[in-house]
Short mmCIF file of C-alpha atoms in Angstrom, two decimals:
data_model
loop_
_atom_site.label_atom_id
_atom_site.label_comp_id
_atom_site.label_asym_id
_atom_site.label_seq_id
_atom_site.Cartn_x
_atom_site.Cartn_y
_atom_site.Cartn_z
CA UNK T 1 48.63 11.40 60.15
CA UNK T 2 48.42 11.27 56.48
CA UNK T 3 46.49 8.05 56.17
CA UNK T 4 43.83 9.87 58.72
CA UNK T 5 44.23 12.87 56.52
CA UNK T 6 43.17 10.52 53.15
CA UNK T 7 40.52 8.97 55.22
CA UNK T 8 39.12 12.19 56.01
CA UNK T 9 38.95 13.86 52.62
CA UNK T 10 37.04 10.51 51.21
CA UNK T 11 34.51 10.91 53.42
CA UNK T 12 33.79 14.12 52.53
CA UNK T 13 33.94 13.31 48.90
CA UNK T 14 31.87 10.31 49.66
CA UNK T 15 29.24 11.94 51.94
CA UNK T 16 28.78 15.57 50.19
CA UNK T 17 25.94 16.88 48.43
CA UNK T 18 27.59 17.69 46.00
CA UNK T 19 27.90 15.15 43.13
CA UNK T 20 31.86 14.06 41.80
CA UNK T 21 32.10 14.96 38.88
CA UNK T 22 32.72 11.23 36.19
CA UNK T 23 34.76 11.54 32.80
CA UNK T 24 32.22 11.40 30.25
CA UNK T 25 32.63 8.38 27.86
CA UNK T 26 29.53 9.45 25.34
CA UNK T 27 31.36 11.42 21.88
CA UNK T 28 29.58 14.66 22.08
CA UNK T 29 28.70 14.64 18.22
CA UNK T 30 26.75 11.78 18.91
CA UNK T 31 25.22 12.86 22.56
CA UNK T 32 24.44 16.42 20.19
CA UNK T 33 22.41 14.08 17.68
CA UNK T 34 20.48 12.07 20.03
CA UNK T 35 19.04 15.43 21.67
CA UNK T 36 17.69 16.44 18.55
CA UNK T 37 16.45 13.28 17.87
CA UNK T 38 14.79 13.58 21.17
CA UNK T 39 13.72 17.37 20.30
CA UNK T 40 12.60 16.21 16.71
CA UNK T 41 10.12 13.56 18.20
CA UNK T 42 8.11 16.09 20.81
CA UNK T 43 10.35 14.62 24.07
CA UNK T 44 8.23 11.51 24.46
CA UNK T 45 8.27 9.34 27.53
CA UNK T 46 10.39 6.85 26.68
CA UNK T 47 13.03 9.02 26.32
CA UNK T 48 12.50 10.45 29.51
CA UNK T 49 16.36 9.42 31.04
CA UNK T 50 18.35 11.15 27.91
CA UNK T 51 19.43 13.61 30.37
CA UNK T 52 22.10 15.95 28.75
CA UNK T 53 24.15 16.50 32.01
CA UNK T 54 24.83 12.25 32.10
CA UNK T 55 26.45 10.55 30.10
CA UNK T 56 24.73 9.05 27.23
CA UNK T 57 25.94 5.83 27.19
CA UNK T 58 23.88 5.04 30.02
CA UNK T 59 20.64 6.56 28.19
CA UNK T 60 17.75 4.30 27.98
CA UNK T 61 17.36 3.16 24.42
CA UNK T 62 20.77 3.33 23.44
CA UNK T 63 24.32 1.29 23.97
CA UNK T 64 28.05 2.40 23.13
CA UNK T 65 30.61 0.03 21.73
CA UNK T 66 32.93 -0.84 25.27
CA UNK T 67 36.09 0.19 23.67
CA UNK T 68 35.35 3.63 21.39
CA UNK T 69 32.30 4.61 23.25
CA UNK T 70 30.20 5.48 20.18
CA UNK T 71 26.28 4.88 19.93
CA UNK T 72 26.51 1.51 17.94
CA UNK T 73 22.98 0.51 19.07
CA UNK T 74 19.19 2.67 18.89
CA UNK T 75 16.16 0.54 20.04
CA UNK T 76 12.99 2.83 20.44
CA UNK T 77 10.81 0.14 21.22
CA UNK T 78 8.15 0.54 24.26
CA UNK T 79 6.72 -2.71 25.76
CA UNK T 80 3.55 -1.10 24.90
CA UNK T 81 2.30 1.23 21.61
CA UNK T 82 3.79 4.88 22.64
CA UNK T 83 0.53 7.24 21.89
CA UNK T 84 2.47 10.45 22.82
CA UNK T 85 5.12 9.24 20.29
CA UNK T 86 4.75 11.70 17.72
CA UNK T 87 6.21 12.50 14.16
CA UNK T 88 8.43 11.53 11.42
CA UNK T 89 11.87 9.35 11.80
CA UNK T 90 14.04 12.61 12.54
CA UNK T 91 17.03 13.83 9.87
CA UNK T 92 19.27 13.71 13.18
CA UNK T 93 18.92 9.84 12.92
CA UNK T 94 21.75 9.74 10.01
CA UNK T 95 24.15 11.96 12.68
CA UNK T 96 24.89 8.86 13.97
CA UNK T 97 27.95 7.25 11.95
CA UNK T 98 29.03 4.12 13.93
CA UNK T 99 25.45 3.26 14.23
CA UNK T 100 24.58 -0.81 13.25
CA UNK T 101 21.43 -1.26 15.02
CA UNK T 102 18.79 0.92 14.53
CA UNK T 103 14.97 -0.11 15.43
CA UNK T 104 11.90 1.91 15.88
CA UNK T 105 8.82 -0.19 16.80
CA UNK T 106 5.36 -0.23 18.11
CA UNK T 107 5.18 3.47 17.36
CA UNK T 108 1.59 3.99 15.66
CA UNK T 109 2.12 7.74 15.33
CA UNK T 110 5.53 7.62 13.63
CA UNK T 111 4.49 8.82 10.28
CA UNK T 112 5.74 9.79 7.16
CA UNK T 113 8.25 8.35 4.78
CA UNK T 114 11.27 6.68 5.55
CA UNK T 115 13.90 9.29 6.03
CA UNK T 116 16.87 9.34 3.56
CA UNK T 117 19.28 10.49 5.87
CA UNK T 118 19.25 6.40 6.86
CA UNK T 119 21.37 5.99 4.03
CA UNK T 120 24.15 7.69 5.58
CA UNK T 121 24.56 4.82 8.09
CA UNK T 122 27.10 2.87 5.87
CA UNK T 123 27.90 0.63 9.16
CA UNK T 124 24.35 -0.60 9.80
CA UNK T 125 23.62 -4.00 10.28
CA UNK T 126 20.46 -4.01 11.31
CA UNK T 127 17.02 -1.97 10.53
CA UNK T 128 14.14 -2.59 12.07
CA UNK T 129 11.14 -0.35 11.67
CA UNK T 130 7.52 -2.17 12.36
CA UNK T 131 4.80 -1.50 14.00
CA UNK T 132 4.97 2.35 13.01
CA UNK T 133 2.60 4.44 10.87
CA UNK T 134 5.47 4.85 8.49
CA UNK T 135 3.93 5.14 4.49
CA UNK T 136 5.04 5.92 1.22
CA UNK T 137 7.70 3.47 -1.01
CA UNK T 138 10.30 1.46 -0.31
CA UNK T 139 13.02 3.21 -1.17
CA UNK T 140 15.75 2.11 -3.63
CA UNK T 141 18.65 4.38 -1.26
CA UNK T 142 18.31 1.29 0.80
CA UNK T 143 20.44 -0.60 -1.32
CA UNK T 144 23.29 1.40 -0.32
CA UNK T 145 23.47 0.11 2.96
CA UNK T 146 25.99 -2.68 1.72
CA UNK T 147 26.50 -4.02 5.22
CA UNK T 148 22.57 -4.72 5.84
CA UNK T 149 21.83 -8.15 7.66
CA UNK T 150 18.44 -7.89 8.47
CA UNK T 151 15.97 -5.94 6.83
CA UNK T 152 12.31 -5.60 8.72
CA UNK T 153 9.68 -3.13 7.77
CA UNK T 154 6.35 -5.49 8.95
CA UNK T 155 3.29 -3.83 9.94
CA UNK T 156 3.17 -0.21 8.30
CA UNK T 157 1.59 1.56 5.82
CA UNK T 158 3.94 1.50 3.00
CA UNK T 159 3.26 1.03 -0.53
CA UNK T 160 4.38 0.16 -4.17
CA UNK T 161 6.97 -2.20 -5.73
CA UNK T 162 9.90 -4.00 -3.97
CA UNK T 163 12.99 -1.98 -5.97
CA UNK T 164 14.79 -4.94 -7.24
CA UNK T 165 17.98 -3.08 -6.58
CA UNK T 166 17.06 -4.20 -2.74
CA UNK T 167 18.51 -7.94 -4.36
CA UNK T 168 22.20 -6.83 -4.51
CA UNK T 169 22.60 -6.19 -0.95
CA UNK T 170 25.64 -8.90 -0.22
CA UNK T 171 24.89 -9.49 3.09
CA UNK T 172 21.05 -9.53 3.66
CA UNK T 173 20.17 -12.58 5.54
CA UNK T 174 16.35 -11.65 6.61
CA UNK T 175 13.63 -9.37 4.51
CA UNK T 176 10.33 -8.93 6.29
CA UNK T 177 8.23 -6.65 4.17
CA UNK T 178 4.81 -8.43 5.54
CA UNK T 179 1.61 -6.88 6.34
CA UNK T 180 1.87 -3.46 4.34
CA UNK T 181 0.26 -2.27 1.06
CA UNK T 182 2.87 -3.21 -1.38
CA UNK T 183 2.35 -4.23 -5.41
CA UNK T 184 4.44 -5.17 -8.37
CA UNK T 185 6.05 -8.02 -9.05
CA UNK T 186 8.17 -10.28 -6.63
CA UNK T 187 12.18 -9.30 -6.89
CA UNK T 188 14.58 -12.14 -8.19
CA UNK T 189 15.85 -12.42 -4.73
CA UNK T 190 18.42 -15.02 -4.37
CA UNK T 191 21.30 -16.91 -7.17
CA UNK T 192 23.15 -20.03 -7.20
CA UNK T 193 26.31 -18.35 -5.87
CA UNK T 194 24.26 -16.33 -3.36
CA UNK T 195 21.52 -18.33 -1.87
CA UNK T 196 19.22 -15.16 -0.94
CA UNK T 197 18.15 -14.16 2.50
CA UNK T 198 15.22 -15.73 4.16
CA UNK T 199 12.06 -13.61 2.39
CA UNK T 200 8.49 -13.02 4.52
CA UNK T 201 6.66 -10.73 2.06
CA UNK T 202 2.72 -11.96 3.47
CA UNK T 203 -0.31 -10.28 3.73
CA UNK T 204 0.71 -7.93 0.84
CA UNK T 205 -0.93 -7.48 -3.21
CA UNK T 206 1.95 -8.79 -4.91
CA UNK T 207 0.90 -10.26 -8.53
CA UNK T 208 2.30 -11.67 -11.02
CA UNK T 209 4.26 -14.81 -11.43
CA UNK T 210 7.51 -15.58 -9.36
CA UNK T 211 11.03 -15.22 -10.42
CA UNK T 212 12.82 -18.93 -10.64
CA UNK T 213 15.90 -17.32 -8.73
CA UNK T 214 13.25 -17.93 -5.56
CA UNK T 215 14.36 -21.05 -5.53
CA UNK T 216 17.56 -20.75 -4.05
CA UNK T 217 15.76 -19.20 -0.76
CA UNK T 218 15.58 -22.15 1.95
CA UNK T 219 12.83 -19.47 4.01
CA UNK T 220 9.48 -18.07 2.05
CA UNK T 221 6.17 -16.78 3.23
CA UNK T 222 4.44 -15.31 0.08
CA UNK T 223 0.82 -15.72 1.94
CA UNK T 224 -2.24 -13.67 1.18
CA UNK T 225 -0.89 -11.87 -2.28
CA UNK T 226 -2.28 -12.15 -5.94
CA UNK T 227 0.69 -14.41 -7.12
CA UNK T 228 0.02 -16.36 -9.58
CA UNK T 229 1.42 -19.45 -12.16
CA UNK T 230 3.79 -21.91 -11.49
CA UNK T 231 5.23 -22.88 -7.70
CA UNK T 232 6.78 -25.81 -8.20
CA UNK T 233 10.13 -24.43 -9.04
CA UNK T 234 10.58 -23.77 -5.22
CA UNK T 235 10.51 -27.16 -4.60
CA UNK T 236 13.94 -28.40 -6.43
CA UNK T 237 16.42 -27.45 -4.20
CA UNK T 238 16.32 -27.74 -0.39
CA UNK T 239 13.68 -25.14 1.13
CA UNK T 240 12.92 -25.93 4.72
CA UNK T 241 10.27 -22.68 5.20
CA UNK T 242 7.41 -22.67 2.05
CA UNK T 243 3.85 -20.71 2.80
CA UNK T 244 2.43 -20.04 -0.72
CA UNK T 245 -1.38 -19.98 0.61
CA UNK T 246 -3.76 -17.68 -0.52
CA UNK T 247 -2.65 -16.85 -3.89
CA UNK T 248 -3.57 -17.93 -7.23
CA UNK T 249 -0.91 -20.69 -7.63
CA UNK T 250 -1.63 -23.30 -10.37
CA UNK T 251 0.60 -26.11 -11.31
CA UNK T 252 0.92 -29.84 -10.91
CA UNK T 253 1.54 -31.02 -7.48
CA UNK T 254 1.87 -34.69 -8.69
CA UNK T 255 4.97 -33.70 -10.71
CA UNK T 256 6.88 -32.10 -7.37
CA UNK T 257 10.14 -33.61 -6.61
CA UNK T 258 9.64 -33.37 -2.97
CA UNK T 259 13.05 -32.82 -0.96
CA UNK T 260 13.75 -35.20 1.61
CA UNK T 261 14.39 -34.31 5.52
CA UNK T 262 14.54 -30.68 4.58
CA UNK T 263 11.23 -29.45 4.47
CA UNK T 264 9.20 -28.42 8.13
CA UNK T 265 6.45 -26.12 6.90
CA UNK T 266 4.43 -26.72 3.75
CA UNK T 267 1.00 -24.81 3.16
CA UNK T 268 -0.37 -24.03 0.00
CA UNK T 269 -4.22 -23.69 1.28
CA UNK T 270 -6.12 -21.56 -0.81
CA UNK T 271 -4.84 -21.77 -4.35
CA UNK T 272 -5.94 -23.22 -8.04
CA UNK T 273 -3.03 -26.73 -7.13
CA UNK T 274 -4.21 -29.85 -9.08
CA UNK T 275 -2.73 -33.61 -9.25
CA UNK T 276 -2.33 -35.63 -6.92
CA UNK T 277 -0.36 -35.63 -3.01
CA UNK T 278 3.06 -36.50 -4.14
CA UNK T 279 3.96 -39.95 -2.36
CA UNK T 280 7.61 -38.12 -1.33
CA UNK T 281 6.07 -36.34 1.30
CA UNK T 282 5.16 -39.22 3.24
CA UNK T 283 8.71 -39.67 3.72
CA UNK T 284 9.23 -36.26 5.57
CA UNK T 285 10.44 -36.63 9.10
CA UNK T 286 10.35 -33.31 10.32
CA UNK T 287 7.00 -31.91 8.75
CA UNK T 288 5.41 -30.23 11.22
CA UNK T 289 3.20 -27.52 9.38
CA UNK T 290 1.47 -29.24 6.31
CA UNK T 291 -1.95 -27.81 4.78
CA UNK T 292 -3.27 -28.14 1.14
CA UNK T 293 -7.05 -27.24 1.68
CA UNK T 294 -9.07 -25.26 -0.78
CA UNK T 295 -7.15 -26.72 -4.08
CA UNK T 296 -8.17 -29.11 -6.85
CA UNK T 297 -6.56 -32.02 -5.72
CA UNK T 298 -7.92 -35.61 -6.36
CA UNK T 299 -6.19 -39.17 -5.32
CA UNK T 300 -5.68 -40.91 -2.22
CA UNK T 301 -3.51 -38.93 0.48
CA UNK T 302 -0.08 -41.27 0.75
CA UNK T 303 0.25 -43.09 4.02
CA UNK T 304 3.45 -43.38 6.52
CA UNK T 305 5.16 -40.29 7.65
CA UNK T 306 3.39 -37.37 8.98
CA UNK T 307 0.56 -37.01 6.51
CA UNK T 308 -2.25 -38.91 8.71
CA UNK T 309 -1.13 -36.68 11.81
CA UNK T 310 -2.73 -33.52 10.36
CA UNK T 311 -5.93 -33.11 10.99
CA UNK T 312 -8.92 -33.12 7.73
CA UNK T 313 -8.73 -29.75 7.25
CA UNK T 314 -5.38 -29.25 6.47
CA UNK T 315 -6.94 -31.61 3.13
CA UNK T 316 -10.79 -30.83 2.85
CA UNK T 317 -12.46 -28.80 0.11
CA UNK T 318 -10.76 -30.35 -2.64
CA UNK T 319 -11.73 -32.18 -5.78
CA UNK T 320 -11.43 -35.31 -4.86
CA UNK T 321 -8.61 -36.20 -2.11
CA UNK T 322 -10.04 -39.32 -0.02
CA UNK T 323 -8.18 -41.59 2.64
CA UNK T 324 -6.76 -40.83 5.68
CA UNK T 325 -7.86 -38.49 7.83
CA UNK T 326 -10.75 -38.19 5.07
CA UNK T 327 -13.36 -40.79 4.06
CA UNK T 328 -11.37 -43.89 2.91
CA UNK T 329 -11.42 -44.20 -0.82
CA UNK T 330 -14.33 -45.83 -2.73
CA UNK T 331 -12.02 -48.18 -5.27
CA UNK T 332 -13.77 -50.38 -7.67
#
């Protein structure tokens, strides 16, 4: 009678309209911030399932940690651009203490600086915001965030120098600042004690020459800026990642002590480089990026390795570079 009696009441349970009510595992302080946030940004599509009668931690966007149930993750990141996506990076964005991942991309109508409440997220790991309309400086409250892995603010409008307090961050691994409207000098990224994290700062009007401390970086894109003077100090330790192209580099190329085995990508197209094709990167195994085009360079190109597997104009429009893949040399 009783096990019929148990039977019966979970069917009902089971089969009424009327939904059972779950333990919420979401902390409300942080379900109270992520409404506002919501609020803040004009209720955009994306955000469509923060419903406030379910429990946030199954919100799109979001994830809790499994064991306290805090927001540790925000990804606002549509597959496409979100054009009804409007406003600044809310103040109800630093509500959120537990928070290490925090990313806002392919959001053309996010405007406006970026928001100093950001600083009050002491736990972040993590800070991704590209793709945005975000403009204004970098700003030097960024440093605080002593935890910071990866830094990436690609593709936005911002402008002014790199603060160079932005090089005592103990823990920064990656720094993206490409594609923006940023000037000044490079920061002295990067010791011998601290190798420096891996630094894409492209498409940008940096000047000036480059701090030597650069040389400790085994990753660098410094493409398309108005750098200037000598490069060849980021050749003498073990970089693997080097893109120095369109700037105006000038130096000795003859005179590089080319690391061995180390080195993939090499491309210094588009810069003032004179001397000769150092014969130590014939010896390169795994060079599989290599382009010196648009320099002053003169001398036969080394054979063996990799060099004759590139293609002419990854050497043409030089002074006077000739063999392999260009005209063979004229010796008398």
């Amino acid at each position: 009678m009783g096990s019929m009696f148990m039977l019966g009441v979970w069917l009902f349970l089971l089969l009424s309209p009327f939904p059972l009510a779950f333990s919420e595992r979401c902390h409300p302080n942080d379900k109270k911030a992520l409404l506002q946030l919501k609020k803040d940004l004009n209720n955009p599509y994306i955000l469509t399932s923060w419903n406030p009668n379910e429990d946030c931690c199954e919100w799109y966007c979001v994830k809790c940690d499994l064991k306290t149930h805090r927001i540790t993750d925000l990804f606002i990141a549509p597959s496409v651009p979100e054009t009804n996506f409007h406003g600044r990076i809310p103040p109800s964005v630093g509500d959120l203490p537990y928070l290490q991942y925090l990313s806002f991309h392919k959001l053309p109508n996010l405007v406006g600086p970026i928001q100093p409440t950001i600083a009050k997220l002491t736990n972040l790991k993590y800070l991704i915001l590209t793709n945005t309309g975000i403009s204004g400086p970098v700003p030097s409250f960024l440093a605080q965030l002593k935890n910071l892995d990866l830094l990436d603010l690609s593709f936005n409008n911002l402008s002014g120098p790199i603060p160079s307090s932005l090089t005592t961050l103990p823990k920064l691994t990656w720094l993206d600042f490409s594609r923006n409207k940023l000037t000044g000098p490079v920061p002295a990224f990067g010791s011998p004690k601290k190798p420096g994290p891996s630094l894409f700062l492209s498409h940008n009007q940096f000047s000036g020459p480059i701090p030597a401390s650069l040389a400790n970086l085994e990753r660098i894109d410094l493409s398309r800026n108005k750098l200037e003077g000598d490069a060849s100090i980021l050749f003498s330790k073990r970089p693997q990642y080097l893109d120095l192209s369109r700037n105006l580099f000038a130096f000795d190329l003859s005179r590089v002590k080319v690391p061995q085995n180390s080195l993939t990508w090499l491309d210094l197209n588009h810069n003032k480089i004179y001397g000769s094709i150092p014969a130590g990167l014939a010896k390169i195994e795994n060079l599989q990026v290599f382009n010196v085009s648009y320099n002053q360079l003169c001398g036969q190109i080394p054979r063996g390795g990799k060099l004759q597997t590139f293609d002419k104009y990854s050497y043409f429009h030089n002074k006077c570079l000739c063999g392999s893949p260009l005209s063979p040399c004229n010796h008398k």
